[in-house]
Amino acid sequence: MFLSRIVLRDLDSIDSPVSMASSKKLVTRDEWERKLRDVKIRKEDMNRLVMNFLVTEGFVDAADKFRIESGTQPDIDLATITDRMEVKRAVQSGNVQEAIEKINDLNPTILDTNPQLYFHLQQQKLIELIRAGKINEALEFAQEELAPRGEENQAFLEEIEKTVTLLVFEDIKNCPYGELLDVSQRLKTASEVNAAILTSQSHEKDPKLPSLLKMLIWTQNQLDEKAAYPRINNFSTATLEDPAI
Amino acid sequence: MVANQESSAAAEEPVAPAAGTAAMDPMRLASRWRSPAEWEAAAAEMDAEPAPSELNTTNSSGLFAVVSTDRMSVRYLGVNQHGHDVGVVQANRPAPTHRPVYYFEMAVKNAGHKGQTSIGFTTENFKMRRQPGWESNSCGYHGDDGYLYRGPGKNEPFGPKFTSGDTIGAGINYFLQEFFFTKNGSLVGSVQKEIKGPLYPTIAVHSQDEEVTVNFGNEPFCFDIEGYIFEEKMKQQSVSDKLFLQPDISHWIVRSYLLHYGYQDTLNSFDMASETDPPSNHQNGYGEPPEMYGLSHRKSLRQLIMSGDIDSTFKRLGEWYPQVIKAGQLEDAVKYARSNLAKFLTHKAFDGLLKESVALLAYEKPAESSIGYLLEPPQREFVADAVNAAVLTTNPNLKDPESCLYSCLEKLLRQLTIQVFLIKVFKLHLHLSSELRDETLCRSLRKGVHLGVDRVYRDSMRHVQQTQLILKFRRILFSLYKVNTKLRVTG
């Protein structure tokens, strides 16, 4: 798809609808399918897109198999995926200290250069202590490790206050900030860790495929204002809908 | 669980090919295999769009202005009498359009008696004795009043006036379809571009001793145009990032791609990881992709072809899918190849790649093929994809013959390509994500070198990160630069 702009040249036969500015231009299904046939998408580019997804999302075994089966080279050292996934899993299962140590083994500058990430990890650690009912330990940790950071940063302070609220309530499930104890909070922190490690490895933190799909939605929305044409509404089947006139 | 599927698929007695199967032509996959030389040529053609490089000396109004011998400066001649005494000069070429932004600058060397210099864009047939912006189909930023002019009666206060020592820039933002202007490195403002057709960078002088020099990019610009483009890209990117995407749809698309091409080992690992990873309870509600059919046969055939063992490939194909060889689609491809082979051989643009692949299919007894062992990996992949597509057409439950050729991913990418193109046609705001115009990747392609993908990727990623930093440094450098310039002018 990197070559789309080259391929576009070949499609210049679509009538320029400048004169039809007032009314929507209708592109029939036949016409559209003819154009679609002219598009050249390289297999190599598709393979790379898939490899990029497997690597970024951490499917290390699948990425390795795909390298063998399709001959596509991964855009990152596969060994680093294993490390990254271990850190991610540690956060997901609540072992924050283990995750912090593993991150530092991987690259000590990651936490140094991401104060926000480091803070969120410590906050997660506090949450896990509270969840485990280690109230004294939690209080000590909050005072010694977290409170000084709150002095540096107003946003951090607010986060600390929210988290400490969990200690006040007997029934933490009904605490106003009970959502901090949700699995989703772990996943949020884990995905932040994942992104930071990828960035430290000079790799994009998000796979390319979703942003291409978003672009497909975006261009459809834009085109809807000007033309009636066969849309793809269902991405999982990629079937063309008949143009609505 | 995936591996056990095909035994039942193979056990099914091959049914007469579905009515639609004849429409499937594996040769259509050939379009993917442009040779590197062809891609390079296509890329070079896009890239070769000529840009303005100097002033046009032949159409300028020689009565009132004289262009310097290096064709980069204009000086007003004599004394102006009235409004038609303008010395207007266009660039030798129109602004190129195959880029996100076009930009040029002029330095006012001497504001002359009245300071009536101006900068803007005009169409080819613009009257050469009028200021840009006075006539329709032109737009200009004027030094004497700081107004923006966009045709008869259309002028409004726009920015500061400009005079000797100032550097003024004019640009076209193709993302937003806007003209924008700068003064001494700062953005002055922008205005909707309503003029169509090729637009020429244009400057004008209009009173005694006025003199300006243009910069079409040979010298560094006063304005940080790279930073401007980067920020525009970021803005566009963030718009589409906010769009809602069905959860896990990417996961589903990747999975159906692996199924489509018979990458079974990858698929098994992918499925296994998806099951054990709690956040990825995927593909709920999408159902099973249709390409389960003959999965491990297709995998084996692909492996055989990729290892170059064409002999066994045809043997296996004969065992498993005799209809493909006997009455099926590959024979059509073979016939097609036979009748067109001579043409391919003489068709230079076709390069060696395809004709050899086609020749391979043309041998009824592949063991006797002298070309078989010559297949290089990409050529093998073409044959593998063609065979894969042919096998998929034998699926008795097949509904859409197109789906044999194209995976879900490819259909979506095709759709995207057309849509992006149409948007361009409709002159809408064109959103360009880094995916579509990954300059680094294009450049490596242009060289015809398929460098290690990882290196290219890493370079371009590092570039994105660094650009943020560079942007900050640049701003500092530019403010320093401006201070220096002022010191130089005043001192």
XYZ file of C-alpha atoms in Angstrom, chain B:
491
model
C -7.957 -27.779 15.790
C -7.353 -26.128 12.517
C -5.214 -28.955 11.224
C -8.006 -31.485 11.338
C -10.350 -29.592 9.153
C -9.120 -30.444 5.721
C -9.402 -34.203 5.992
C -13.140 -33.830 5.843
C -12.813 -31.251 3.114
C -10.687 -33.585 1.046
C -13.023 -36.497 1.656
C -15.854 -34.642 0.005
C -16.250 -35.830 -3.522
C -15.223 -33.037 -5.850
C -18.379 -31.515 -7.213
C -18.631 -29.986 -10.640
C -17.032 -26.562 -10.463
C -19.427 -23.892 -9.303
C -20.955 -21.794 -12.009
C -18.787 -18.812 -11.126
C -15.455 -20.575 -11.160
C -14.692 -19.905 -14.791
C -14.541 -16.229 -13.926
C -11.542 -16.828 -11.713
C -8.401 -16.120 -13.613
C -5.255 -16.761 -11.626
C -3.349 -14.627 -14.080
C -4.943 -11.606 -12.485
C -2.587 -12.137 -9.608
C 0.182 -11.357 -12.031
C -0.391 -7.660 -11.619
C 1.367 -7.897 -8.258
C 4.546 -8.926 -9.835
C 5.726 -5.867 -11.523
C 9.444 -6.141 -11.662
C 11.486 -3.895 -9.379
C 12.480 -1.979 -12.490
C 8.847 -1.228 -13.273
C 8.091 -0.075 -9.751
C 11.162 2.059 -9.882
C 10.112 3.599 -13.160
C 6.613 4.274 -11.846
C 8.001 5.824 -8.673
C 10.445 7.921 -10.640
C 7.659 9.164 -12.868
C 5.680 10.335 -9.860
C 8.752 11.843 -8.378
C 9.853 13.551 -11.514
C 7.039 16.048 -11.387
C 8.935 19.188 -12.294
C 9.006 22.032 -9.790
C 9.597 25.724 -10.390
C 13.322 26.409 -10.503
C 13.654 29.968 -11.822
C 11.700 32.954 -13.095
C 10.123 32.980 -16.528
C 11.796 35.661 -18.583
C 9.741 35.310 -21.746
C 6.286 36.208 -20.470
C 7.234 38.915 -17.976
C 6.269 42.491 -18.765
C 9.675 43.612 -19.927
C 8.566 47.217 -20.079
C 8.438 47.632 -16.334
C 10.722 45.065 -14.807
C 13.982 43.404 -15.610
C 14.874 39.871 -14.524
C 18.464 39.312 -13.443
C 20.738 37.065 -15.485
C 20.497 34.244 -12.933
C 16.695 34.497 -13.293
C 16.205 34.714 -9.552
C 15.703 38.472 -9.065
C 13.421 41.173 -10.442
C 13.986 44.929 -10.391
C 11.493 47.634 -11.366
C 12.524 49.790 -14.308
C 11.810 53.503 -14.512
C 8.979 55.292 -12.773
C 5.460 53.941 -12.499
C 2.632 56.052 -13.866
C -0.512 54.069 -13.181
C -2.002 50.725 -12.170
C -1.118 48.966 -15.385
C 2.572 49.527 -14.939
C 3.062 46.449 -12.784
C 6.104 44.285 -13.360
C 4.804 40.766 -12.797
C 6.916 37.642 -13.175
C 5.817 34.013 -12.915
C 7.989 31.018 -12.186
C 9.056 28.907 -15.131
C 6.768 26.043 -14.033
C 3.552 25.643 -12.045
C 3.603 24.467 -8.440
C 3.819 20.659 -8.283
C 0.739 18.898 -6.913
C 1.935 15.412 -5.948
C 3.039 16.488 -2.521
C 1.323 17.625 0.655
C 2.593 21.186 0.516
C 4.297 23.468 -1.999
C 6.147 26.560 -0.789
C 8.493 29.312 -2.043
C 9.852 32.590 -0.709
C 10.919 36.014 -1.863
C 13.299 38.416 -0.148
C 12.508 42.119 -0.557
C 15.898 43.636 -1.353
C 14.538 47.098 -1.911
C 11.010 48.329 -1.258
C 11.571 51.218 -3.667
C 9.505 54.369 -3.594
C 6.129 52.888 -2.710
C 6.824 49.420 -1.336
C 4.300 47.819 -3.659
C 5.903 44.394 -3.902
C 3.628 41.351 -3.737
C 3.683 37.570 -3.755
C 1.125 34.926 -4.657
C -0.132 32.433 -7.198
C -1.648 32.969 -10.654
C -2.949 30.789 -13.471
C -1.114 30.415 -16.757
C -2.999 33.079 -18.722
C -2.709 35.762 -16.057
C -2.386 39.353 -17.340
C 1.231 40.285 -16.991
C 0.606 43.911 -16.087
C -1.530 43.342 -13.021
C -0.741 42.594 -9.407
C -1.488 39.004 -8.322
C -4.913 39.174 -6.673
C -6.271 42.032 -8.766
C -7.635 39.654 -11.370
C -9.768 36.549 -10.857
C -7.854 33.258 -10.812
C -5.086 34.811 -8.777
C -4.241 35.393 -5.154
C -1.634 37.735 -3.678
C -0.324 39.167 -0.422
C 0.663 42.830 -0.898
C 3.460 44.673 0.892
C 2.115 48.212 0.867
C -1.078 47.492 2.824
C -0.662 43.926 4.133
C -3.969 43.028 2.434
C -4.806 39.748 0.765
C -6.254 40.108 -2.753
C -8.322 37.359 -4.371
C -9.858 38.900 -7.477
C -11.689 42.105 -8.410
C -13.262 43.661 -5.322
C -12.044 40.845 -3.102
C -9.492 42.209 -0.698
C -9.303 42.222 3.053
C -6.840 43.007 5.837
C -4.637 39.951 6.193
C -1.280 40.513 7.842
C 1.503 42.987 8.473
C 2.884 45.167 5.680
C 6.326 44.214 4.424
C 9.307 46.181 3.200
C 13.077 46.087 2.578
C 14.794 43.274 4.478
C 11.678 41.163 4.896
C 11.372 37.611 3.605
C 7.877 36.680 2.502
C 6.691 33.149 1.709
C 3.692 31.796 -0.165
C 2.527 28.176 -0.135
C -0.233 25.786 -1.077
C -1.426 23.334 1.535
C -2.919 20.491 -0.473
C -4.180 18.739 2.683
C -6.500 21.611 3.431
C -6.755 23.148 -0.042
C -5.472 26.437 1.313
C -3.001 29.138 0.377
C -0.808 30.245 3.251
C 1.663 33.106 3.624
C 4.593 33.746 5.926
C 6.649 36.748 6.934
C 10.190 36.382 8.237
C 9.652 32.777 9.183
C 6.290 33.177 10.922
C 2.956 32.066 9.578
C 0.820 35.096 8.680
C -2.391 33.304 7.788
C -4.183 31.113 5.294
C -7.134 31.330 2.954
C -9.267 28.761 1.123
C -7.854 27.945 -2.311
C -10.679 28.510 -4.755
C -8.642 28.559 -7.960
C -8.352 25.381 -10.017
C -5.719 24.288 -12.468
C -1.954 24.683 -12.554
C -0.822 27.592 -10.382
C 2.368 29.534 -10.959
C 4.354 31.070 -8.131
C 4.206 34.791 -8.913
C 5.894 37.968 -7.679
C 5.395 41.603 -8.623
C 7.203 44.949 -8.319
C 5.362 48.194 -8.912
C 7.427 51.290 -8.120
C 10.833 52.789 -8.766
C 13.851 50.807 -7.477
C 11.773 47.938 -6.098
C 13.759 44.718 -6.164
C 13.004 41.178 -4.952
C 14.829 37.845 -5.066
C 13.044 34.497 -5.143
C 13.992 31.259 -3.477
C 12.444 28.106 -4.966
C 14.126 25.900 -2.422
C 17.721 25.940 -3.553
C 18.556 28.009 -0.486
C 17.259 27.114 2.986
C 13.892 28.733 3.617
C 13.384 31.339 6.309
C 10.162 29.550 7.322
C 10.397 26.079 8.864
C 8.469 24.328 6.130
C 9.416 20.810 7.261
C 8.034 21.504 10.705
C 4.878 22.948 9.186
C 4.311 19.836 7.061
C 4.980 17.590 10.021
C 2.455 19.412 12.185
C -0.159 19.258 9.427
C 0.381 15.520 9.109
C 0.024 15.089 12.842
C -3.227 17.059 12.827
C -4.645 14.902 10.046
C -3.494 11.761 11.782
C -5.166 12.634 15.051
C -8.486 13.174 13.293
C -8.622 9.629 12.010
C -7.155 8.141 15.189
C -10.296 9.186 17.028
C -12.549 7.127 14.771
C -14.178 4.077 16.252
C -13.096 0.688 15.012
C -14.931 -2.575 15.674
C -13.054 -4.300 18.482
C -10.652 -6.981 17.322
C -11.419 -6.457 13.659
C -7.691 -6.255 12.873
C -7.192 -9.567 14.585
C -9.950 -11.082 12.476
C -8.543 -9.702 9.238
C -5.059 -11.002 9.972
C -6.488 -14.397 10.799
C -8.485 -14.607 7.578
C -5.369 -13.562 5.633
C -3.424 -16.475 7.112
C -6.311 -18.769 6.236
C -6.648 -17.430 2.727
C -3.052 -18.067 1.771
C -2.749 -21.299 3.689
C -0.168 -20.076 6.207
C -1.304 -22.810 8.532
C 1.616 -22.981 10.952
C 1.369 -19.264 11.587
C -2.361 -19.597 12.036
C -2.004 -22.350 14.633
C 0.474 -20.300 16.668
C -1.714 -17.259 16.300
C -4.788 -19.118 17.521
C -2.919 -20.706 20.386
C -1.590 -17.349 21.614
C -5.023 -15.767 21.241
C -6.565 -18.409 23.463
C -4.075 -18.070 26.294
C -3.901 -14.291 26.218
C -6.796 -13.004 28.297
C -7.268 -9.612 26.652
C -7.545 -11.153 23.234
C -10.759 -13.086 23.289
C -11.037 -12.409 19.639
C -13.236 -13.015 16.645
C -16.435 -13.006 18.626
C -19.389 -12.373 16.445
C -17.568 -12.494 13.127
C -18.080 -16.191 12.450
C -15.585 -18.416 10.733
C -13.771 -17.056 7.668
C -14.719 -18.953 4.508
C -11.171 -19.942 3.609
C -10.943 -22.926 5.938
C -11.354 -25.092 2.851
C -8.443 -27.390 2.019
C -6.190 -25.548 4.427
C -3.473 -28.087 5.022
C -3.461 -29.213 1.386
C -2.932 -25.624 0.379
C -0.212 -25.311 2.987
C 1.566 -28.397 1.620
C 1.263 -27.226 -1.966
C 2.685 -23.838 -1.023
C 5.595 -25.447 0.797
C 6.349 -27.673 -2.182
C 6.271 -24.783 -4.615
C 8.318 -22.533 -2.366
C 10.950 -25.250 -2.033
C 11.011 -25.427 -5.828
C 9.657 -28.960 -6.026
C 7.272 -28.374 -8.904
C 7.217 -32.045 -9.806
C 5.662 -33.098 -6.507
C 3.367 -30.103 -6.582
C 1.672 -31.252 -9.732
C 1.564 -34.837 -8.525
C -0.161 -33.820 -5.292
C -2.438 -31.451 -7.109
C -3.473 -34.334 -9.378
C -4.255 -36.495 -6.356
C -6.106 -33.976 -4.277
C -7.747 -31.679 -6.773
C -7.768 -33.471 -10.130
C -10.420 -31.087 -11.354
C -7.951 -28.217 -11.055
C -5.624 -29.903 -13.509
C -8.170 -31.753 -15.663
C -10.979 -29.318 -16.238
C -9.990 -26.589 -13.920
C -8.622 -23.149 -13.945
C -4.922 -23.833 -14.164
C -5.493 -25.313 -17.594
C -7.067 -22.069 -18.642
C -3.999 -20.340 -17.336
C -1.853 -22.776 -19.261
C -3.785 -22.205 -22.492
C -3.656 -18.519 -21.912
C 0.048 -18.769 -21.310
C 0.587 -20.804 -24.453
C -1.273 -18.477 -26.730
C 0.265 -15.398 -25.210
C 3.697 -16.642 -24.428
C 5.231 -15.271 -27.582
C 3.742 -11.905 -26.786
C 5.146 -11.978 -23.288
C 8.536 -12.866 -24.571
C 8.665 -9.789 -26.720
C 6.930 -7.512 -24.253
C 9.790 -5.855 -22.514
C 7.837 -4.247 -19.730
C 6.738 -7.648 -18.629
C 10.207 -8.488 -17.468
C 11.466 -12.010 -17.009
C 9.476 -12.769 -13.935
C 6.029 -13.398 -15.248
C 6.899 -15.041 -18.501
C 8.917 -17.662 -16.691
C 6.120 -18.345 -14.237
C 3.704 -18.674 -17.086
C 6.062 -20.890 -18.993
C 6.227 -23.136 -16.002
C 2.490 -23.610 -15.960
C 2.565 -24.284 -19.674
C 4.437 -27.545 -19.242
C 1.995 -30.373 -18.964
C 4.650 -32.641 -17.536
C 6.402 -30.374 -15.101
C 9.134 -32.935 -14.532
C 10.298 -32.240 -18.056
C 10.274 -28.560 -17.500
C 13.675 -27.087 -17.880
C 12.539 -23.879 -16.286
C 11.146 -25.306 -13.062
C 14.346 -25.146 -11.087
C 14.981 -21.610 -12.255
C 12.157 -20.170 -10.199
C 13.307 -17.605 -7.689
C 11.352 -17.163 -4.441
C 9.116 -14.296 -5.594
C 8.279 -16.179 -8.779
C 7.529 -19.240 -6.751
C 5.230 -17.190 -4.601
C 3.276 -16.128 -7.676
C 2.807 -19.744 -8.711
C 1.955 -20.675 -5.121
C -0.686 -17.945 -4.936
C -2.127 -18.975 -8.304
C -2.351 -22.621 -7.236
C -3.838 -21.561 -3.912
C -6.508 -19.556 -5.719
C -7.209 -22.452 -8.084
C -7.681 -24.852 -5.191
C -10.004 -22.427 -3.431
C -12.271 -22.354 -6.487
C -12.971 -26.062 -6.068
C -14.780 -25.348 -2.811
C -18.363 -26.514 -3.471
C -19.670 -23.975 -0.985
C -17.999 -21.125 -2.755
C -20.225 -18.093 -3.094
C -18.022 -15.358 -4.419
C -15.306 -16.326 -6.909
C -13.498 -13.061 -6.166
C -12.757 -14.327 -2.691
C -10.504 -17.002 -4.183
C -8.196 -14.350 -5.513
C -8.323 -11.769 -2.802
C -8.138 -12.033 0.932
C -10.302 -9.791 3.057
C -7.231 -7.641 3.736
C -6.541 -7.165 0.054
C -10.147 -6.253 -0.707
C -10.045 -3.601 1.987
C -6.746 -2.209 0.731
C -8.110 -2.055 -2.800
C -11.167 -0.225 -1.599
C -8.986 2.173 0.368
C -6.822 2.888 -2.655
C -9.803 3.797 -4.818
C -11.325 5.928 -2.100
C -8.171 7.883 -1.473
C -7.914 8.445 -5.183
C -11.522 9.594 -5.476
C -11.112 12.006 -2.622
C -8.226 13.500 -4.496
C -10.425 13.794 -7.557
C -13.128 15.476 -5.528
C -10.579 17.944 -4.208
C -11.551 17.158 -0.678
C -9.177 17.468 2.180
C -6.812 14.667 1.525
C -5.778 12.792 4.557
C -2.408 11.190 4.224
C -1.258 8.925 6.924
C 2.307 7.841 7.211
C 1.248 4.464 5.870
C 0.311 5.842 2.504
C 3.231 8.096 1.997
C 5.974 6.497 3.892
C 8.682 8.473 2.203
C 11.489 6.387 3.560
C 10.035 3.224 2.163
C 9.268 4.848 -1.148
C 12.783 6.089 -1.401
C 14.297 2.679 -0.820
C 11.940 1.345 -3.423
C 12.936 3.965 -5.890
C 16.490 2.854 -5.602
C 15.183 -0.558 -6.565
C 16.879 -1.914 -3.497
C 14.763 -4.014 -1.231
C 16.871 -3.281 1.774
C 16.373 -5.260 4.896
C 12.860 -4.192 5.762
C 13.745 -3.916 9.400
C 16.454 -1.416 8.732
C 14.217 0.765 6.642
C 11.469 0.509 9.209
C 13.696 1.285 12.123
C 15.095 4.281 10.328
C 11.684 5.670 9.563
C 10.425 5.045 13.094
C 13.423 6.711 14.616
C 12.722 9.547 12.275
C 9.219 10.008 13.689
C 10.503 10.158 17.251
C 13.317 12.459 16.441
C 11.144 14.789 14.481
C 9.299 15.782 17.655
C 12.575 16.708 19.291
C 13.960 18.343 16.209
C 10.834 20.414 16.002
C 11.519 21.870 19.419
C 15.151 22.584 18.628
C 14.165 24.098 15.338
C 11.854 26.578 16.971
C 14.689 27.699 19.209
C 17.085 27.898 16.285
C 14.604 29.863 14.289
C 14.036 32.424 16.985
C 17.802 32.778 17.284
C 18.030 33.124 13.544
C 15.412 35.841 13.570
C 17.183 37.760 16.302
C 20.396 37.503 14.313
C 18.752 38.721 11.148
C 17.301 41.706 12.946
C 20.672 42.516 14.452
C 22.239 42.316 11.031
C 19.611 44.567 9.492
C 19.687 47.150 12.261
C 23.437 46.898 12.901
